[in-house]
PDB file of C-alpha atoms and ligand atoms in Angstrom:
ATOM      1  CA  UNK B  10      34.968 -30.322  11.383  1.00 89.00           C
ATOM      2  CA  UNK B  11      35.275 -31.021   7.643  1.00 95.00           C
ATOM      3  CA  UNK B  12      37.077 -34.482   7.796  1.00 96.00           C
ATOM      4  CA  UNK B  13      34.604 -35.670  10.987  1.00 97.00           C
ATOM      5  CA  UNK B  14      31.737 -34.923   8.494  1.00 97.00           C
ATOM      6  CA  UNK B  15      33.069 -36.658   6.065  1.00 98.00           C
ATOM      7  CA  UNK B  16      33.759 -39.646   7.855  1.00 98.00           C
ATOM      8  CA  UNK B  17      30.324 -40.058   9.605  1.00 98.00           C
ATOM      9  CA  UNK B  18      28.471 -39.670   6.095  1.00 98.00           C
ATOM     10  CA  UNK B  19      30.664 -42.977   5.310  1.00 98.00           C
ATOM     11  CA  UNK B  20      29.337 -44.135   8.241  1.00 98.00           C
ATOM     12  CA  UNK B  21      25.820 -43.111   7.455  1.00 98.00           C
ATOM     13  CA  UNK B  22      24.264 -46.333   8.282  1.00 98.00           C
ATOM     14  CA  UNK B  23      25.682 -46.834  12.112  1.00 98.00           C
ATOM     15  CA  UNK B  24      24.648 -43.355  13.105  1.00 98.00           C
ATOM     16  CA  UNK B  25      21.380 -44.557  11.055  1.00 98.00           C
ATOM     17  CA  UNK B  26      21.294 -47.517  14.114  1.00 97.00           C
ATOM     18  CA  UNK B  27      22.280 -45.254  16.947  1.00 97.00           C
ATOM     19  CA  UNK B  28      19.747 -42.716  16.215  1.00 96.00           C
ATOM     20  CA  UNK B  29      17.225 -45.098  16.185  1.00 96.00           C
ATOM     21  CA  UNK B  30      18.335 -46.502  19.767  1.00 96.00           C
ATOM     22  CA  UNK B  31      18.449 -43.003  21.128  1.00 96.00           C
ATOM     23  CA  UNK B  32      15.112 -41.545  19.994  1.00 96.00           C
ATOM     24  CA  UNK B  33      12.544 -44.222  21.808  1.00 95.00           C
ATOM     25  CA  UNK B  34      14.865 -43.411  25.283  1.00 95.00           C
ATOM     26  CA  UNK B  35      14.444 -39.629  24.756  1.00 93.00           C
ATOM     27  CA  UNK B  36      10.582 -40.132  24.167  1.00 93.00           C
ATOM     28  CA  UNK B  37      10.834 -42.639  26.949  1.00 93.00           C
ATOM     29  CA  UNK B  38      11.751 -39.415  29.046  1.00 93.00           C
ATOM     30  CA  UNK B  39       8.666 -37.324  28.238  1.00 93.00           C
ATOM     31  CA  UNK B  40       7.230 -37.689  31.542  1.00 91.00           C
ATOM     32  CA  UNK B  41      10.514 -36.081  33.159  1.00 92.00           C
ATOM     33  CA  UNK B  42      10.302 -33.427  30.089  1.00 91.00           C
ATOM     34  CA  UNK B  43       7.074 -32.487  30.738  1.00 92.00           C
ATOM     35  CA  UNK B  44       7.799 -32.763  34.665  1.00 92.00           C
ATOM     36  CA  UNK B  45      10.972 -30.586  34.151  1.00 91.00           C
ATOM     37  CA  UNK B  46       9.239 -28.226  31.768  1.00 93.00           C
ATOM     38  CA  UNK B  47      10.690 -28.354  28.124  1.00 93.00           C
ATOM     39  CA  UNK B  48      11.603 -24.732  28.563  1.00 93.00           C
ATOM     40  CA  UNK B  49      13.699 -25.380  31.326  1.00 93.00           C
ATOM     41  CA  UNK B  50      15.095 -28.842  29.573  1.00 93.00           C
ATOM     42  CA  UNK B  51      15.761 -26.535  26.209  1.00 95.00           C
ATOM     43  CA  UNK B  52      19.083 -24.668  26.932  1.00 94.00           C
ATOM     44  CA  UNK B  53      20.940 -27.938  29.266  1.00 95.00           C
ATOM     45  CA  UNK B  54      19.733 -30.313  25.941  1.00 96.00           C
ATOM     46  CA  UNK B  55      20.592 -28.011  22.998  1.00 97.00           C
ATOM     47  CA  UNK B  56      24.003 -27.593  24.726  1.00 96.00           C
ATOM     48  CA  UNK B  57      24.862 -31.097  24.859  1.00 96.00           C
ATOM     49  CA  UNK B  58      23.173 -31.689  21.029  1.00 97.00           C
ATOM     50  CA  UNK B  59      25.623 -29.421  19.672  1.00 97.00           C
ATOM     51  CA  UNK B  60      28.446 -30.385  21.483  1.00 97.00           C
ATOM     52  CA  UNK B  61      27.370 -33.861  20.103  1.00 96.00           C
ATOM     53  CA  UNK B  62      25.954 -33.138  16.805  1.00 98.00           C
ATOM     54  CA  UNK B  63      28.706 -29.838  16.150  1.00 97.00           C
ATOM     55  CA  UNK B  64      31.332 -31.916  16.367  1.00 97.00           C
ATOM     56  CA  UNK B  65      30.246 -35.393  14.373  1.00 98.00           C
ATOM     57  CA  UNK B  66      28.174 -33.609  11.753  1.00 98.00           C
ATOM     58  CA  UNK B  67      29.253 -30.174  11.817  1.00 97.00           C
ATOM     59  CA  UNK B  68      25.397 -28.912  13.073  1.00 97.00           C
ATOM     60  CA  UNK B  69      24.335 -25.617  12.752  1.00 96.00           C
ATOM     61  CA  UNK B  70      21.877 -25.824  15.188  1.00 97.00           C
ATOM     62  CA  UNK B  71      18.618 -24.905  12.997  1.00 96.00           C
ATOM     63  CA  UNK B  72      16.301 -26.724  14.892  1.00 96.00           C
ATOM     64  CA  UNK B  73      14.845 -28.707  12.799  1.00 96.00           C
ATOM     65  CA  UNK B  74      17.328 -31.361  11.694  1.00 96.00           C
ATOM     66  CA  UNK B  75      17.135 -33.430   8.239  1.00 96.00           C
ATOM     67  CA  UNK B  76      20.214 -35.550   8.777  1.00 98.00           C
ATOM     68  CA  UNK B  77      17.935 -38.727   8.713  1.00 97.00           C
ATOM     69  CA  UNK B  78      16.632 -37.678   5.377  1.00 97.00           C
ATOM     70  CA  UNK B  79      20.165 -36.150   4.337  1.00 98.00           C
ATOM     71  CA  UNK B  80      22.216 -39.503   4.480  1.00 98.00           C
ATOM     72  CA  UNK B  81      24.086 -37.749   7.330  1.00 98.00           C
ATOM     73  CA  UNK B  82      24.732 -35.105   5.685  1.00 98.00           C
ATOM     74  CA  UNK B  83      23.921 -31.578   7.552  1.00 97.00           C
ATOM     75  CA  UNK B  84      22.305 -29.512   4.704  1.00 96.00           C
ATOM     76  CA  UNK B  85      23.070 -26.232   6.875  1.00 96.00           C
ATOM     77  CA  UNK B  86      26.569 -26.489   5.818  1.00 97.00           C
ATOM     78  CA  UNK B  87      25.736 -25.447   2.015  1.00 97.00           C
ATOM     79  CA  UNK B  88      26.995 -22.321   1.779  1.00 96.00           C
ATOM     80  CA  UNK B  89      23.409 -21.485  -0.332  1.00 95.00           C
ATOM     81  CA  UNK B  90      21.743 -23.124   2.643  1.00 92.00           C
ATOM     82  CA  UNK B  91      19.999 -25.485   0.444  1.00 95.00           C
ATOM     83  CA  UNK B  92      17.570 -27.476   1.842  1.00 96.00           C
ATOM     84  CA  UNK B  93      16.916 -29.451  -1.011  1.00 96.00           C
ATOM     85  CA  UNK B  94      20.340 -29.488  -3.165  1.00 92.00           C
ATOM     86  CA  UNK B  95      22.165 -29.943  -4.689  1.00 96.00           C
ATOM     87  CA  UNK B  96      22.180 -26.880  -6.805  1.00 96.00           C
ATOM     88  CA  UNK B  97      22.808 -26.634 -10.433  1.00 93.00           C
ATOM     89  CA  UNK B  98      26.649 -25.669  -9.830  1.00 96.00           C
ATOM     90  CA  UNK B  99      28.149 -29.061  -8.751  1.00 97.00           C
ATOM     91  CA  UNK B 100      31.534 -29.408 -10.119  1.00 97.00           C
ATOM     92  CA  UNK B 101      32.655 -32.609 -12.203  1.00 96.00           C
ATOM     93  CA  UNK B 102      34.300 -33.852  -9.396  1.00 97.00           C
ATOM     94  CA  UNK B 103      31.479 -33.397  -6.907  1.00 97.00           C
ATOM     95  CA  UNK B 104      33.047 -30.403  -5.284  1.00 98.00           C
ATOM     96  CA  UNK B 105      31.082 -27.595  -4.059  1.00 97.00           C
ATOM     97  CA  UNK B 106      30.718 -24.993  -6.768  1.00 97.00           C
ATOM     98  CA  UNK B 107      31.574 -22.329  -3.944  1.00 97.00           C
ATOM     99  CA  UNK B 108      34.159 -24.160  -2.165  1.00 96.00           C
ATOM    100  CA  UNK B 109      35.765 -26.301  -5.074  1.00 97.00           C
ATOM    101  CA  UNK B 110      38.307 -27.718  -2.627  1.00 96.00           C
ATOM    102  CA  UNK B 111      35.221 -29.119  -0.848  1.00 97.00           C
ATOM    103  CA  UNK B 112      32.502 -31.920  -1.531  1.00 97.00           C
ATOM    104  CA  UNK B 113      28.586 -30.940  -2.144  1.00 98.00           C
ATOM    105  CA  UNK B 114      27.011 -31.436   0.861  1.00 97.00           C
ATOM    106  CA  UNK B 115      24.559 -32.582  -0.974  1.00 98.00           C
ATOM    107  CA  UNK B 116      26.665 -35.279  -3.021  1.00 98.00           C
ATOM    108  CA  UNK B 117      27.415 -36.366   0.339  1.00 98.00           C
ATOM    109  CA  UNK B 118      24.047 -36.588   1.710  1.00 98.00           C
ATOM    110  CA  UNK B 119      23.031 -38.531  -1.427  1.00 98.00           C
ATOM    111  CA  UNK B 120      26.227 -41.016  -1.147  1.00 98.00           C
ATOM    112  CA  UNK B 121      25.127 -41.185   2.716  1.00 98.00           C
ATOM    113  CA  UNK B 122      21.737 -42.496   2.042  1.00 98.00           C
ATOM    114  CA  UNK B 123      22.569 -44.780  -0.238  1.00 98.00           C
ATOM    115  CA  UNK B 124      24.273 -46.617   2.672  1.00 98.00           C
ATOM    116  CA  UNK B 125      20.767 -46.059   5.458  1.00 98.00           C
ATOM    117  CA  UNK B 126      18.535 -48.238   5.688  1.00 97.00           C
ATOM    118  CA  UNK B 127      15.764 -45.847   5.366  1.00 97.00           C
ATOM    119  CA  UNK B 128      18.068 -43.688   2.665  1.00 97.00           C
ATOM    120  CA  UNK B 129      15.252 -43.179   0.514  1.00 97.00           C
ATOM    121  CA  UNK B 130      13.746 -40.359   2.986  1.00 97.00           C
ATOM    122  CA  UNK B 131      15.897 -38.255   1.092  1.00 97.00           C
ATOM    123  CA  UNK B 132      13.498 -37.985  -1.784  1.00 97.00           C
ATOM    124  CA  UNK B 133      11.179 -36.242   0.506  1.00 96.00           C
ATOM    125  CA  UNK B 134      10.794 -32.380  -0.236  1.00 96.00           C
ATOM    126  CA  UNK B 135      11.928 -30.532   3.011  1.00 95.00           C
ATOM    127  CA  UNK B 136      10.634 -27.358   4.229  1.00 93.00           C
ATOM    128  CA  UNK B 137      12.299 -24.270   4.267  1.00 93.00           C
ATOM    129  CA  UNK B 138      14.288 -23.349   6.893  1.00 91.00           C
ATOM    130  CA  UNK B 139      12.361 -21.817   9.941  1.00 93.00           C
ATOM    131  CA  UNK B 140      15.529 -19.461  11.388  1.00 94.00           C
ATOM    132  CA  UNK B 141      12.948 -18.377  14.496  1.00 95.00           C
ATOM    133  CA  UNK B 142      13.807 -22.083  15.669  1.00 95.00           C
ATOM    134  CA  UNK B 143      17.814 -21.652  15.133  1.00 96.00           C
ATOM    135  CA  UNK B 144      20.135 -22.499  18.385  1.00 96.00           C
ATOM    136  CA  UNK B 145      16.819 -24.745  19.831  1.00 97.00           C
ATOM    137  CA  UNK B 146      17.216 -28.394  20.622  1.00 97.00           C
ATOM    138  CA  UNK B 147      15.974 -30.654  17.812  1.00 97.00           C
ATOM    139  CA  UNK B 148      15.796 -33.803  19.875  1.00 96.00           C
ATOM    140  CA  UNK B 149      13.104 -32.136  22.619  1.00 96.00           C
ATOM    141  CA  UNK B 150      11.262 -31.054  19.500  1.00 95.00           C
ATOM    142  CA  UNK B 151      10.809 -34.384  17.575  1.00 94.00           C
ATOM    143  CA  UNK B 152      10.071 -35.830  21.155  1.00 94.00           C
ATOM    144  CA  UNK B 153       6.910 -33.250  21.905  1.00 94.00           C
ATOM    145  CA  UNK B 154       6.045 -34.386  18.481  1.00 94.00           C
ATOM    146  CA  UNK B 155       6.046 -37.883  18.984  1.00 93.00           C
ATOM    147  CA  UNK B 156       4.958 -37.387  22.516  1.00 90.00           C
ATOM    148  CA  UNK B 157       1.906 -35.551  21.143  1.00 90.00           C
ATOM    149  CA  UNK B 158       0.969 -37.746  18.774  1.00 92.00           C
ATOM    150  CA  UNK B 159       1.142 -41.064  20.920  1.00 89.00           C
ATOM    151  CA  UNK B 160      -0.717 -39.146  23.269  1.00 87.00           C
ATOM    152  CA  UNK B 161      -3.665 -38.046  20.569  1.00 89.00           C
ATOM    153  CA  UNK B 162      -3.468 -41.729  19.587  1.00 88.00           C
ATOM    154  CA  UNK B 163      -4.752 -42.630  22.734  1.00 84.00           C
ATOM    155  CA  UNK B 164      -7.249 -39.893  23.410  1.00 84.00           C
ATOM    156  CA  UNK B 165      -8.852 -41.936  20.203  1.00 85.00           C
ATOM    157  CA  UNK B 166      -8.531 -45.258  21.135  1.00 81.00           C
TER     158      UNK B 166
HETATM  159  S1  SF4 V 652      27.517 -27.360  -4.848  1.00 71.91           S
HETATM  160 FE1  SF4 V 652      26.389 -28.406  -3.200  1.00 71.91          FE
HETATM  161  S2  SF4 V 652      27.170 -27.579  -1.271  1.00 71.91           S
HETATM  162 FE2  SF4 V 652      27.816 -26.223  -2.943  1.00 71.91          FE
HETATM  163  S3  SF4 V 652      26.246 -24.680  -3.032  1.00 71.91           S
HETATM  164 FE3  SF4 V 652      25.666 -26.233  -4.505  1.00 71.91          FE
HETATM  165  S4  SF4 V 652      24.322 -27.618  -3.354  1.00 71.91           S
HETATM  166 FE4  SF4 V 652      25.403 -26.369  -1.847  1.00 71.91          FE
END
């Protein structure tokens, strides 16, 4: 909703703090992932992510979520699906040039990180949208990743 995603971008930092809480548990969990089978954990844990993440930050489910690196701000709600805005249309006001009775999302995601502690990740160039991964769960993807590197880590050691 337009007003929620508003107010959590203003809020940008404590979601910044919860985020970082809730990551290390879901890695934590690998071993019942892996136990469970991601495949099997996918369609329970991208239901409750967008009940969570649809309704705080207005998610779109791509499947690879920026919001760290978006100041909160859920690029998938441009309307040119900009994935590194904001365009050249901004209005004066910071309205969206295609909804003018609503803010850039990418105004927002730059007054978000200005408020994160690690707002700066918003500088980083992010890769096109991969619409093979849309509806998938995020969260079980960044923890394989993690997973998979701690585990590669090791193998070295
Ligand atoms: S003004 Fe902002 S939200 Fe609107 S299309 Fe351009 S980048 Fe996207």
């Amino acid at each position: 909703m337009y007003s929620v995603r508003l107010w959590t971008v203003r809020h940008a930092r404590f979601f910044e703090r919860v985020y970082n809480m809730f990551e290390p548990v879901l890695v934590k969990l690998h071993p019942i992932w892996s136990k469970l089978g991601y495949d099997r954990a996918e369609k329970p844990m991208s239901k409750i992510e967008q009940a969570c993440k649809g309704l705080l930050f207005d998610c779109k489910m791509c499947g690879q979520c920026a919001l760290s690196s978006t100041g909160m701000s859920c690029s998938m709600n441009c309307p040119k699906n900009l994935r590194n805005g904001p365009c050249g249309g901004v209005r004066l006001n910071g309205n969206c040039e295609v909804y003018a009775e609503k803010r850039c999302v990418w105004v927002e995601a730059w007054d978000g990180s200005r408020k994160m502690k690690n707002g700066d990740r918003i500088f980083a160039v992010q890769k096109p949208v991969n619409f093979s991964q849309q509806g998938s769960s995020s969260w079980l993807r960044v923890v394989r990743q993690i997973a998979q590197r701690e585990e590669q880590a090791e193998e070295r050691s």
